[in-house]
PDB file of C-alpha atoms in Angstrom:
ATOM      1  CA  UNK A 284     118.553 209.827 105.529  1.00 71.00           C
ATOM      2  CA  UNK A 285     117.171 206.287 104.459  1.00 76.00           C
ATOM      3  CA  UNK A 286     113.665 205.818 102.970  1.00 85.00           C
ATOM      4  CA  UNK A 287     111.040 204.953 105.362  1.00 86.00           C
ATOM      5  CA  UNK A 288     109.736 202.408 103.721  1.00 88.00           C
ATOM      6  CA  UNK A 289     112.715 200.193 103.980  1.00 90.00           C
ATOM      7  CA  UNK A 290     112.285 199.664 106.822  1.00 90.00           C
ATOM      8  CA  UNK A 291     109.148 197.803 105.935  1.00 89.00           C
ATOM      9  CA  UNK A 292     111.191 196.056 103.918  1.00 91.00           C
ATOM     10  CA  UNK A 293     113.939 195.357 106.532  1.00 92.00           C
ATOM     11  CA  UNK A 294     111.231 193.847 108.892  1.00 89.00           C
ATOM     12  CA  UNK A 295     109.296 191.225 106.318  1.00 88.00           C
ATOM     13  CA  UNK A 296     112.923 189.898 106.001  1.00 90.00           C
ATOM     14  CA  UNK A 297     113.816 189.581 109.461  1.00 88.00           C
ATOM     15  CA  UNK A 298     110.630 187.869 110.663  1.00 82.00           C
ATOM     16  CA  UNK A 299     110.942 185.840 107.576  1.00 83.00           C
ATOM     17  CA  UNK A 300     114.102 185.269 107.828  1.00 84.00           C
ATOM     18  CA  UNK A 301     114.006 184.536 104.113  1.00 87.00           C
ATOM     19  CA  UNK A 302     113.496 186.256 100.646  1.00 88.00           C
ATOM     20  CA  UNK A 303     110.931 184.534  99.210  1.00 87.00           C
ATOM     21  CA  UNK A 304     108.493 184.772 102.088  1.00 86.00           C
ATOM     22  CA  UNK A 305     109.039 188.274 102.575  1.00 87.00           C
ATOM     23  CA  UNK A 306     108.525 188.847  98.876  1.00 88.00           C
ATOM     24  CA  UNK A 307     105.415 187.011  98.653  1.00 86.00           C
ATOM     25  CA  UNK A 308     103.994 188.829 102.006  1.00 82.00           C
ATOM     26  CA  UNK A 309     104.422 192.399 101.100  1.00 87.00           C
ATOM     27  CA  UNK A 310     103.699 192.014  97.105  1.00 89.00           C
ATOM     28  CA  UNK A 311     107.364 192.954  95.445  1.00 91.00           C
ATOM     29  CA  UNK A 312     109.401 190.963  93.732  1.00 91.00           C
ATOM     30  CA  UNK A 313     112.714 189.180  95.530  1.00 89.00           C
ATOM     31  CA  UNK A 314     115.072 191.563  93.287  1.00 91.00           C
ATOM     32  CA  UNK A 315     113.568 194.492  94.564  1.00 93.00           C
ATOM     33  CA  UNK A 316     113.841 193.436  98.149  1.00 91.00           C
ATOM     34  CA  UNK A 317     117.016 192.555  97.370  1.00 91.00           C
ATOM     35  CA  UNK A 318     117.940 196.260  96.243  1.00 92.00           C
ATOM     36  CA  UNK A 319     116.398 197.945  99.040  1.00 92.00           C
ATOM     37  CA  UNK A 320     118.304 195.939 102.027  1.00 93.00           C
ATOM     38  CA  UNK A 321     120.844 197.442  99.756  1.00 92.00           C
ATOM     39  CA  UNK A 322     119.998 200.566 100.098  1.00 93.00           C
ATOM     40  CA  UNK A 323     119.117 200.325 103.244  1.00 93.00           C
ATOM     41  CA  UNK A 324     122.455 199.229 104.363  1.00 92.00           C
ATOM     42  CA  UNK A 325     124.182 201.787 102.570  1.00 93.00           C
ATOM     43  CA  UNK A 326     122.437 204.919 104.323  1.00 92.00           C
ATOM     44  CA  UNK A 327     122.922 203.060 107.769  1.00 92.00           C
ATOM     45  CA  UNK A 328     126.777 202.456 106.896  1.00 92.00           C
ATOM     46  CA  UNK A 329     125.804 199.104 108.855  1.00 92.00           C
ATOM     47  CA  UNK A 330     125.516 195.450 107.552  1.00 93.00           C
ATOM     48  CA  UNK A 331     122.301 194.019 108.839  1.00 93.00           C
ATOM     49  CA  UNK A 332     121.837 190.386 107.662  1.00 92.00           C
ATOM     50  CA  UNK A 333     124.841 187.724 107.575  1.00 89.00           C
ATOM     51  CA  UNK A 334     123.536 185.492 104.902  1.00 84.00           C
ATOM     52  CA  UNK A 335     123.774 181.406 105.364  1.00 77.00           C
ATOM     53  CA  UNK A 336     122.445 178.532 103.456  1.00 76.00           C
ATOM     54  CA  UNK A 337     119.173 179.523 102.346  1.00 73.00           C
ATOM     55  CA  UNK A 338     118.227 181.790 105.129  1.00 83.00           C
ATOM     56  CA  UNK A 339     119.019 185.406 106.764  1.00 88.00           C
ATOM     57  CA  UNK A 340     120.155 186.434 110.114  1.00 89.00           C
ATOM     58  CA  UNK A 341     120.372 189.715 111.843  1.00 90.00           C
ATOM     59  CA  UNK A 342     123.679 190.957 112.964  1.00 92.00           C
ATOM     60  CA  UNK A 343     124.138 192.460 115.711  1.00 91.00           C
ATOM     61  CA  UNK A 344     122.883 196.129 114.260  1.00 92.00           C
ATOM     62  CA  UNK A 345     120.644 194.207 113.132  1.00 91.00           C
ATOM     63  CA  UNK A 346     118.876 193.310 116.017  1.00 87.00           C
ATOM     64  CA  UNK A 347     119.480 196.859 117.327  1.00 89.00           C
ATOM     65  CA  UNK A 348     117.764 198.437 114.133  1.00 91.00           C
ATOM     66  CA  UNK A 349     114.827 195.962 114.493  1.00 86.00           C
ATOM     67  CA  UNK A 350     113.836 196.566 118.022  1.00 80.00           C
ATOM     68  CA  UNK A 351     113.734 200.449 116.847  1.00 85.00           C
ATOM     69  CA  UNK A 352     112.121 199.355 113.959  1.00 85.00           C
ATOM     70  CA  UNK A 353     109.033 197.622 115.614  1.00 78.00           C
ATOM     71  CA  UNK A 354     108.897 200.659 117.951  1.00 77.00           C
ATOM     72  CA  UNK A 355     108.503 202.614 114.538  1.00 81.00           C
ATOM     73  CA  UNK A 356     105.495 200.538 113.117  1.00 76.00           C
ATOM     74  CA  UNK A 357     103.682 200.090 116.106  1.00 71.00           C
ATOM     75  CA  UNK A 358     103.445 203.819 116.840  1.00 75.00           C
ATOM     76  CA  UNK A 359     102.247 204.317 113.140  1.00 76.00           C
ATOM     77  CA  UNK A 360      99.689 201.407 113.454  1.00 69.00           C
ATOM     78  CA  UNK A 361      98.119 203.091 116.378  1.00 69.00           C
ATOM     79  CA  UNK A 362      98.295 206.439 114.806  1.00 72.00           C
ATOM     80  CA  UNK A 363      96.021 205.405 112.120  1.00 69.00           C
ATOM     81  CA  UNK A 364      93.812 203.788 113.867  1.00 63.00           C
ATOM     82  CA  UNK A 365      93.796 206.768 116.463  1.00 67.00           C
ATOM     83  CA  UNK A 366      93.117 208.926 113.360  1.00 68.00           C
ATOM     84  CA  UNK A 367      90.931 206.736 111.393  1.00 63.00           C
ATOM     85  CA  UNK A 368      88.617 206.384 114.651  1.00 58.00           C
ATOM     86  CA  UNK A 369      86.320 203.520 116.139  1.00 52.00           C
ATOM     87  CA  UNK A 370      84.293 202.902 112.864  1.00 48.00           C
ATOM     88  CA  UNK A 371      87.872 202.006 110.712  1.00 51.00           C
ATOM     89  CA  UNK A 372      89.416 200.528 113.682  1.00 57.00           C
ATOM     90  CA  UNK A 373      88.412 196.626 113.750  1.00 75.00           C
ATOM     91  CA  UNK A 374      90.240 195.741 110.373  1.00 79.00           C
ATOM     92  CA  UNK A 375      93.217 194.640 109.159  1.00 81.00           C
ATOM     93  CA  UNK A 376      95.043 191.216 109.369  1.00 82.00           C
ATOM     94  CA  UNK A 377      95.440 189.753 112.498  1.00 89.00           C
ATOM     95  CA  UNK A 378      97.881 186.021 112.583  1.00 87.00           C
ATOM     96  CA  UNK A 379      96.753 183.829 115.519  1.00 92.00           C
ATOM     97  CA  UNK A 380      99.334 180.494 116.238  1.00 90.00           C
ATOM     98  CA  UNK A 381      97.087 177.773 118.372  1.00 93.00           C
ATOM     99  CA  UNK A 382      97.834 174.528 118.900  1.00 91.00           C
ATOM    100  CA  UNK A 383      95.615 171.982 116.521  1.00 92.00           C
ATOM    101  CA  UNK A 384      93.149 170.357 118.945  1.00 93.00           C
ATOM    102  CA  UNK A 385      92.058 174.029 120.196  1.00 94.00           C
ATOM    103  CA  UNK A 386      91.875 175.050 117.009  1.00 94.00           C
ATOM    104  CA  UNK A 387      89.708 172.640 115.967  1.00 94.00           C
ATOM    105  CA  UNK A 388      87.383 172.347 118.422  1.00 94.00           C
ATOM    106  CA  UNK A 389      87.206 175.631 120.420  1.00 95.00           C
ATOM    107  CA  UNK A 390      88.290 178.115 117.632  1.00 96.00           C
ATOM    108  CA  UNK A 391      86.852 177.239 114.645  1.00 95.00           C
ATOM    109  CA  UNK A 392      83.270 176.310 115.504  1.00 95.00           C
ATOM    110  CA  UNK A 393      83.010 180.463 116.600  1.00 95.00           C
ATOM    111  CA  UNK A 394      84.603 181.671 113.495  1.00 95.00           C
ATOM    112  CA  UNK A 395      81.358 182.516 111.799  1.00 95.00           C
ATOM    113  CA  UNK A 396      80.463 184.335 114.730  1.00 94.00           C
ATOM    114  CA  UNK A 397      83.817 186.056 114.370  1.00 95.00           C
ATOM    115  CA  UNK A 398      83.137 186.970 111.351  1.00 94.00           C
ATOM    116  CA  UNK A 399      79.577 188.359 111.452  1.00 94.00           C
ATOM    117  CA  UNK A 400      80.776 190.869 114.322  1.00 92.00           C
ATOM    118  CA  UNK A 401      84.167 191.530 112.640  1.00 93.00           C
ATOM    119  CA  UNK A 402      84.099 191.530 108.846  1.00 92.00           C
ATOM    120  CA  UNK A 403      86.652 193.930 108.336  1.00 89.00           C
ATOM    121  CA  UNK A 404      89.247 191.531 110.019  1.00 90.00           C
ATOM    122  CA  UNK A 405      90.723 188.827 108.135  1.00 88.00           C
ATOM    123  CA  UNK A 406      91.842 186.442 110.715  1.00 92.00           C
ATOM    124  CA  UNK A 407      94.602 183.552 110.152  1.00 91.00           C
ATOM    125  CA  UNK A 408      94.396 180.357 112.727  1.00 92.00           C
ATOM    126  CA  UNK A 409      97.782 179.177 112.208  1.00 89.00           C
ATOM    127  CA  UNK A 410      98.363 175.498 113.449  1.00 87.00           C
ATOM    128  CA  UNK A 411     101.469 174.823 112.552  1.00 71.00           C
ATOM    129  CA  UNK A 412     103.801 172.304 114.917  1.00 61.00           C
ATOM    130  CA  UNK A 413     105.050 173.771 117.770  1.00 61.00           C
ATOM    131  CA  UNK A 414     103.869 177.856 118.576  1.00 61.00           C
ATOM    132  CA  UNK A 415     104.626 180.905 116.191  1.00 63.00           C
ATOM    133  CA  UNK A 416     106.765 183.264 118.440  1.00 63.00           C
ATOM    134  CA  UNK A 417     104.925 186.576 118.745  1.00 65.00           C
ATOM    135  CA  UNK A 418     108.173 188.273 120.636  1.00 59.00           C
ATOM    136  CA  UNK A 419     109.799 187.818 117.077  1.00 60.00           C
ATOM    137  CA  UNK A 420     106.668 188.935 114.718  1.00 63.00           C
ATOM    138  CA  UNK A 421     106.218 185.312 113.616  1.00 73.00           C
ATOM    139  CA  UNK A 422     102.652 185.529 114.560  1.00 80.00           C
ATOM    140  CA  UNK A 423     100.735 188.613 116.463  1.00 85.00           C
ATOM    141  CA  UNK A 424      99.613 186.405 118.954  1.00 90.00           C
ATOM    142  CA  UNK A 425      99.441 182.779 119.852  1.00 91.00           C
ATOM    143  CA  UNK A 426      97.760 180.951 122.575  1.00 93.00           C
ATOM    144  CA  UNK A 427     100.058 179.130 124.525  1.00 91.00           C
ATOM    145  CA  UNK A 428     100.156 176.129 126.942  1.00 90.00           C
ATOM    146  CA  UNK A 429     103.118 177.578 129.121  1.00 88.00           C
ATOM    147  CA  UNK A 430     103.483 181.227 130.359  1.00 89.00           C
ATOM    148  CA  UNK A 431     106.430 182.840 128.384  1.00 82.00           C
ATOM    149  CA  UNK A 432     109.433 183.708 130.521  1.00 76.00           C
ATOM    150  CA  UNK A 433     111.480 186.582 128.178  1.00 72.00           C
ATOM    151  CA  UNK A 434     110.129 188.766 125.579  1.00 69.00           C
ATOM    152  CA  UNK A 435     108.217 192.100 124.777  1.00 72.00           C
ATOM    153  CA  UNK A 436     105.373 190.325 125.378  1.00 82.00           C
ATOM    154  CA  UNK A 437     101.929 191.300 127.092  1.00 87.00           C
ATOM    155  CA  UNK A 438     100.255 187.591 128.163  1.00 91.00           C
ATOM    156  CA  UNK A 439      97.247 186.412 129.875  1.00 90.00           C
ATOM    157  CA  UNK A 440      96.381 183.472 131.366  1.00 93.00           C
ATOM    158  CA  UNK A 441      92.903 182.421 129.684  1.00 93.00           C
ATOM    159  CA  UNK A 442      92.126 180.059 131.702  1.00 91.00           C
ATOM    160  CA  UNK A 443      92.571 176.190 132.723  1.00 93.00           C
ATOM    161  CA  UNK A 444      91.646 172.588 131.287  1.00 94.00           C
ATOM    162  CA  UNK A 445      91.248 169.037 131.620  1.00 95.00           C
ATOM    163  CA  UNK A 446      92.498 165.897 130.188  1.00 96.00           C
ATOM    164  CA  UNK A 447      91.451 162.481 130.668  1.00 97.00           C
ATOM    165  CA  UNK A 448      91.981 158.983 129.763  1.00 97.00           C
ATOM    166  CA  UNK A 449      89.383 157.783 126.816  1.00 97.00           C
ATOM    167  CA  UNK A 450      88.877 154.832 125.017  1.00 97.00           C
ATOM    168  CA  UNK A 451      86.083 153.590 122.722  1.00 97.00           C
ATOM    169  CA  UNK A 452      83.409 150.866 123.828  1.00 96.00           C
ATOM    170  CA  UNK A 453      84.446 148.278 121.168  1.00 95.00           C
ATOM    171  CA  UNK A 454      88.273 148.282 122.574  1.00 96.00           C
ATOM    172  CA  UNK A 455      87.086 147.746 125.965  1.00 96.00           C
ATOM    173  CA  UNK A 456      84.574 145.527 124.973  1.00 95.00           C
ATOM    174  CA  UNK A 457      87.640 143.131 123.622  1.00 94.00           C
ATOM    175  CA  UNK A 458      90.771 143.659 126.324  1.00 93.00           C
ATOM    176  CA  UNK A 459      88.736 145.093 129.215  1.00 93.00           C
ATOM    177  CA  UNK A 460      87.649 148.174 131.346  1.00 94.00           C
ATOM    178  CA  UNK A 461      91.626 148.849 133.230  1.00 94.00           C
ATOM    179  CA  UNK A 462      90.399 149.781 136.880  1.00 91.00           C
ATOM    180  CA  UNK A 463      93.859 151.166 138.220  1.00 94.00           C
ATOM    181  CA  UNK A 464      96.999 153.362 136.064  1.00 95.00           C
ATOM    182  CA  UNK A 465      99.249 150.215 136.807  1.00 95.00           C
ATOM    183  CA  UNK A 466      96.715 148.149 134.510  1.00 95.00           C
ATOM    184  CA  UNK A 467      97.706 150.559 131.539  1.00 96.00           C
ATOM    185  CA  UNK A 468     100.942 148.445 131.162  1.00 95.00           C
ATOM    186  CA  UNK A 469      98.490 145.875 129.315  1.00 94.00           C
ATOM    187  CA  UNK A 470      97.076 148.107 126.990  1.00 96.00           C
ATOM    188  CA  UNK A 471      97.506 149.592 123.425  1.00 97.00           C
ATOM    189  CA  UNK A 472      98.779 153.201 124.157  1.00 97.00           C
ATOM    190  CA  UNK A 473      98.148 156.019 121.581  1.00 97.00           C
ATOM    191  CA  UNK A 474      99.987 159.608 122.375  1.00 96.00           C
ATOM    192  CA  UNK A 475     102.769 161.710 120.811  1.00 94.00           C
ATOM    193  CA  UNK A 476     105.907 161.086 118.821  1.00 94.00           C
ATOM    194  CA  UNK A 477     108.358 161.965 121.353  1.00 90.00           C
ATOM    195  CA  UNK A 478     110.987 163.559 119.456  1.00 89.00           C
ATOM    196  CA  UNK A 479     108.168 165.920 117.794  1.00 88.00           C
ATOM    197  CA  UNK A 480     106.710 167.135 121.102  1.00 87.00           C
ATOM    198  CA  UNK A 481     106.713 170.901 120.389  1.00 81.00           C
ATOM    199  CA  UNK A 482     106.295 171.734 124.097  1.00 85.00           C
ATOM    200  CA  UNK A 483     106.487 169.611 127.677  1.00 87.00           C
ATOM    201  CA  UNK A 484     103.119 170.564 128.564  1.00 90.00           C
ATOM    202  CA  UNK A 485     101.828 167.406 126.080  1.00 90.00           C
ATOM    203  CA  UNK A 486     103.902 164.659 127.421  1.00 91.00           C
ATOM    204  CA  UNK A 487     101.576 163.484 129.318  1.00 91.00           C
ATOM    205  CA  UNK A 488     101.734 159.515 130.085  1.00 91.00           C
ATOM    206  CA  UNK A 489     104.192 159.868 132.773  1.00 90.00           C
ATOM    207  CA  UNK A 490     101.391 161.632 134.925  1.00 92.00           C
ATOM    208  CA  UNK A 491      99.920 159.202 134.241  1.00 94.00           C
ATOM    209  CA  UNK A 492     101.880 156.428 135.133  1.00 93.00           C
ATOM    210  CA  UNK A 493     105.333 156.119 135.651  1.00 93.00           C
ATOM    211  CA  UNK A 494     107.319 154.457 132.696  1.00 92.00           C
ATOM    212  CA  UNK A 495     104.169 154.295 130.620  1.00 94.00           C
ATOM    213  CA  UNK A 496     104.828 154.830 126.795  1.00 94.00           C
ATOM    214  CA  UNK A 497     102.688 155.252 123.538  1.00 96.00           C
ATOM    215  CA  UNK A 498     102.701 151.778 121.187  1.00 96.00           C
ATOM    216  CA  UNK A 499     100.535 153.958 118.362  1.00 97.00           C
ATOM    217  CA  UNK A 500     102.243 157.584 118.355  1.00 96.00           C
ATOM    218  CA  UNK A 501     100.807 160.687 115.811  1.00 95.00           C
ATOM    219  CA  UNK A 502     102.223 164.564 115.864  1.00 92.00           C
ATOM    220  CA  UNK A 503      98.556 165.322 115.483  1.00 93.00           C
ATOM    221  CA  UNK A 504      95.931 165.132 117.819  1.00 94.00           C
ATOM    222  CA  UNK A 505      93.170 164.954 116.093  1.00 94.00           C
ATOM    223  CA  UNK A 506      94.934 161.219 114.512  1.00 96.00           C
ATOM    224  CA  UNK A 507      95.026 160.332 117.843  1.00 96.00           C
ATOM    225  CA  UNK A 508      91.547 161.130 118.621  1.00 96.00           C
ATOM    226  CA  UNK A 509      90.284 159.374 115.476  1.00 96.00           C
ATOM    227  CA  UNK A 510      92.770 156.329 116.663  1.00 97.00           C
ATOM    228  CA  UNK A 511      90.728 156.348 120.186  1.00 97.00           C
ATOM    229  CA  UNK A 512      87.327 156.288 118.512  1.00 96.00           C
ATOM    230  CA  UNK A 513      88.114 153.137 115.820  1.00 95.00           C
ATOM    231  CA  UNK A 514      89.421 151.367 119.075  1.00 96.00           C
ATOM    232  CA  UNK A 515      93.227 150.777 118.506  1.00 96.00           C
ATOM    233  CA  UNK A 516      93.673 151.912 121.817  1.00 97.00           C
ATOM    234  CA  UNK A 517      93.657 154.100 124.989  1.00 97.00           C
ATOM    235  CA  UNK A 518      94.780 158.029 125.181  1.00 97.00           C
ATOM    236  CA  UNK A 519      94.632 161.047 127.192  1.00 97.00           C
ATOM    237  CA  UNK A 520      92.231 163.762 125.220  1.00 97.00           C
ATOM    238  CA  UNK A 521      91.467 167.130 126.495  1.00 96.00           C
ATOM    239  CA  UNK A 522      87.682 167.222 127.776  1.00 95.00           C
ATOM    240  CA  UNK A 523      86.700 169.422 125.108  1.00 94.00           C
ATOM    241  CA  UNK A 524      87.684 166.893 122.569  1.00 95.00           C
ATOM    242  CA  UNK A 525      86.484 163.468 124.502  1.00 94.00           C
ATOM    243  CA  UNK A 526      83.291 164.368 125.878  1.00 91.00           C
ATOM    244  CA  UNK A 527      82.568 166.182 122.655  1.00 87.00           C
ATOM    245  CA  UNK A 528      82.518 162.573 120.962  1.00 90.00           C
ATOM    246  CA  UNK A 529      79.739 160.473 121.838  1.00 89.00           C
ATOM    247  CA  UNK A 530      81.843 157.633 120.895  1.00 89.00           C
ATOM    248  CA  UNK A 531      84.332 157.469 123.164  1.00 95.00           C
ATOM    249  CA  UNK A 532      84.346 157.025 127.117  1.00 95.00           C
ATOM    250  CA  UNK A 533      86.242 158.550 129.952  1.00 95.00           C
ATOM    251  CA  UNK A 534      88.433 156.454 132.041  1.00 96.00           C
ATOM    252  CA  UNK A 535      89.493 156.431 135.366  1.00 95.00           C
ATOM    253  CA  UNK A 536      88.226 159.631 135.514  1.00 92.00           C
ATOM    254  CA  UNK A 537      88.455 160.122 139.696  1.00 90.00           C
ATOM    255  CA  UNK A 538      91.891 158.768 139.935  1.00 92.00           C
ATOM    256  CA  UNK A 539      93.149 160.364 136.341  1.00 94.00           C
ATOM    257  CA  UNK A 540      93.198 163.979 135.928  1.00 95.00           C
ATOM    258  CA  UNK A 541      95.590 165.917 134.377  1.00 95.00           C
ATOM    259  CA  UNK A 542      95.073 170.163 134.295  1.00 95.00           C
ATOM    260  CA  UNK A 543      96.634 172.483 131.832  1.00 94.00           C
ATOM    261  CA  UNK A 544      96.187 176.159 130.942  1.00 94.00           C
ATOM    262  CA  UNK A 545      95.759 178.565 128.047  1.00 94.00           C
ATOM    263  CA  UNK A 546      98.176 181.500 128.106  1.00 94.00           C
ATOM    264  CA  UNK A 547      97.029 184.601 125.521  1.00 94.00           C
ATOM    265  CA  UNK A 548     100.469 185.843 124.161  1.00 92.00           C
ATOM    266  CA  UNK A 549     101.084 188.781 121.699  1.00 88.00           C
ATOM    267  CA  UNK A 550     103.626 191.330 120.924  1.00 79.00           C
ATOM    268  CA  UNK A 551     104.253 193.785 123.567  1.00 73.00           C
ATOM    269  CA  UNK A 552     103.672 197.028 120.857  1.00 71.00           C
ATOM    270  CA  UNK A 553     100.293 195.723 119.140  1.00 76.00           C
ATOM    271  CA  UNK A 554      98.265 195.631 122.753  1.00 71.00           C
ATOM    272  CA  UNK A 555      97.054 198.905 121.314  1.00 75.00           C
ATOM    273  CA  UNK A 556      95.695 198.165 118.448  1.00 82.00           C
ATOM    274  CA  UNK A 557      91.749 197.903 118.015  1.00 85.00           C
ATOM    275  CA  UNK A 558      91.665 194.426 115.725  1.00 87.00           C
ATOM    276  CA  UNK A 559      93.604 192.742 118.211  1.00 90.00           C
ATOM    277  CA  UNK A 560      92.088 193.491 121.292  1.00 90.00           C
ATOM    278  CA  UNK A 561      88.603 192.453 119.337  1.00 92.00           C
ATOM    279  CA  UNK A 562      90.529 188.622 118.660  1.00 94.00           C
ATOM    280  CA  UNK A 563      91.480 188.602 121.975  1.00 94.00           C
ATOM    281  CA  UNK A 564      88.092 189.074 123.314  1.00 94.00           C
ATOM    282  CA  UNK A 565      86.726 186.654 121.234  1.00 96.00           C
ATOM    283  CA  UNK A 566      89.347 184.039 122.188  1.00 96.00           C
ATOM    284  CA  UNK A 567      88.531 184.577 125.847  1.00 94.00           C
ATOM    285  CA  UNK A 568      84.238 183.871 124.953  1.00 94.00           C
ATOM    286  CA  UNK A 569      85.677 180.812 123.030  1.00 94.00           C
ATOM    287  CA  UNK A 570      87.719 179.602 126.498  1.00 93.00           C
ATOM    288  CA  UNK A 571      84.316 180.621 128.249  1.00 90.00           C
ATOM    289  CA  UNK A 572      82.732 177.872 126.281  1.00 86.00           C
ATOM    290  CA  UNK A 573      84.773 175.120 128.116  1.00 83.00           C
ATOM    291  CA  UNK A 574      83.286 175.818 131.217  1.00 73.00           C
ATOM    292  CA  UNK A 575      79.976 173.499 130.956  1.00 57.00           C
ATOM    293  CA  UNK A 576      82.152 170.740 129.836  1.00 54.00           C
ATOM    294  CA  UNK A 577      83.685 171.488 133.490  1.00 53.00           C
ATOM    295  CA  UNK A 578      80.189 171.260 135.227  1.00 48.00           C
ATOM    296  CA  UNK A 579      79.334 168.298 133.596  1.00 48.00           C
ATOM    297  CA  UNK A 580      82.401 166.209 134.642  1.00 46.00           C
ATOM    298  CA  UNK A 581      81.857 167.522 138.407  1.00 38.00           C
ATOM    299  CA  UNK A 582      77.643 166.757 137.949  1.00 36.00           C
ATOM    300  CA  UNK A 583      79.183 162.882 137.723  1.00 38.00           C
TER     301      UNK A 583
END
């Protein structure tokens, strides 16, 4: 028999793929961790990591000890909370990967809410580029911009989006209001690095216009936003961004319209669990918030 608890072990280094990560999230040293996948290995008469430069990869035991191995957690996270009950249920640590721009403007505005109905969560709004993948245990969930195809995932579709074209008075003050997508040629262009675009769904210009591309490029949106505003140029900004900021105007808006959606994505074997389902709740009110934005562009 192996010791149960490597296998907590076993999973911190698999998700982390490294030592030192794993080390720092469960509160051990990198030795000890070290000694256990030892151990661990030895009981199992299986080798479970082939090691490469500077990072860990499962073999193929491995991968068929991990998928047992999540099985093995999740049933003992939902037996606690099944024996804790309702009042012990809505804590823990729950890891949330967004993308920036809903982070920043949908997400974090309700976190004090968040808080003040959940204080027993502690709640991590990871932003970091391109989506944590809950099917590996890199995040518990993540909200998406494409519907996952593989995975033991659960997902939702949260709900749609809009993105128009926005520029600040003072730029078109000094080249001109464009009237048609064509006109965009002229113009400064602000929009993505290409090469960094962590999923299709942001490249954007080409429904635009065909052939259109970005003269003043940022990974991050909210540059891009702040680029708009001090007038170096015209972009496409979600709604909830542009017509938040009082300082920048829509363009084109009936012959410009671009639609996206939010998918809800977490781990197939945590849909159970109490803290989660509270998170996802409280990401769906957030989406809810969008909606006025919505009747406000069709009151025009």
């Amino acid at each position: 028999m192996f010791d149960w608890d490597d296998l907590r072990v076993f999973l911190a280094v698999a998700r982390a793929r490294k030592m030192a990560p794993a080390a720092r999230a469960l509160g051990i040293d990198a030795t000890t961790i070290a000694r256990r996948l030892a151990r661990l290995e030895k009981a199992l008469d299986a080798e479970l990591f082939e090691v490469g430069p500077g990072e860990r990869t499962l073999t193929a035991r491995g991968q068929e000890l991990l998928r047992h191995a999540e099985a093995a957690e999740s049933a003992a996270l939902a037996a606690m909370e099944d024996v804790q009950g309702q009042e012990q249920r809505l804590s823990g640590h729950v890891r949330l990967s967004v993308a920036e721009g809903f982070g920043t403007w949908v997400l974090a505005p309700g976190m004090g809410d968040f808080n003040r109905r959940h204080p027993g969560i502690r709640l991590d709004l990871i932003t970091a580029s391109g989506f944590l993948n809950p099917s590996n245990r890199e995040a518990d969930m993540a909200v998406m911009l494409a519907r996952p195809q593989r995975g033991r995932l659960t997902v939702r579709r949260l709900g749609d989006y809009r993105l128009h074209l926005y520029a600040s008075p003072a730029y078109l003050e000094r080249v001109g209001r464009p009237g048609k997508p064509a006109d965009l040629r002229d113009c400064t262009l602000i929009g993505y690095v290409p090469e960094f675009i962590f999923s299709p769904e942001l490249d954007y210009l080409d429904e635009v216009e065909a052939g259109l591309e970005a003269k003043l490029r940022s990974t991050s949106i909210i540059m891009q936003q702040k680029m708009i505003a001090q007038g170096a140029g015209i972009g496409v900004l979600p709604d909830f961004i542009g017509r938040h900021d009082p300082g920048l105007m829509p363009l084109m808006a009936n012959r410009v319209e671009i639609i996206r959606s939010f998918w809800l994505v977490m781990h197939g074997d945590l849909r159970r669990l109490g803290r989660i389902g509270a998170v996802a709740d409280w990401v769906q009110e957030r989406i809810e918030t969008l909606k006025p934005i919505d009747g406000a562009r069709a009151s025009r």
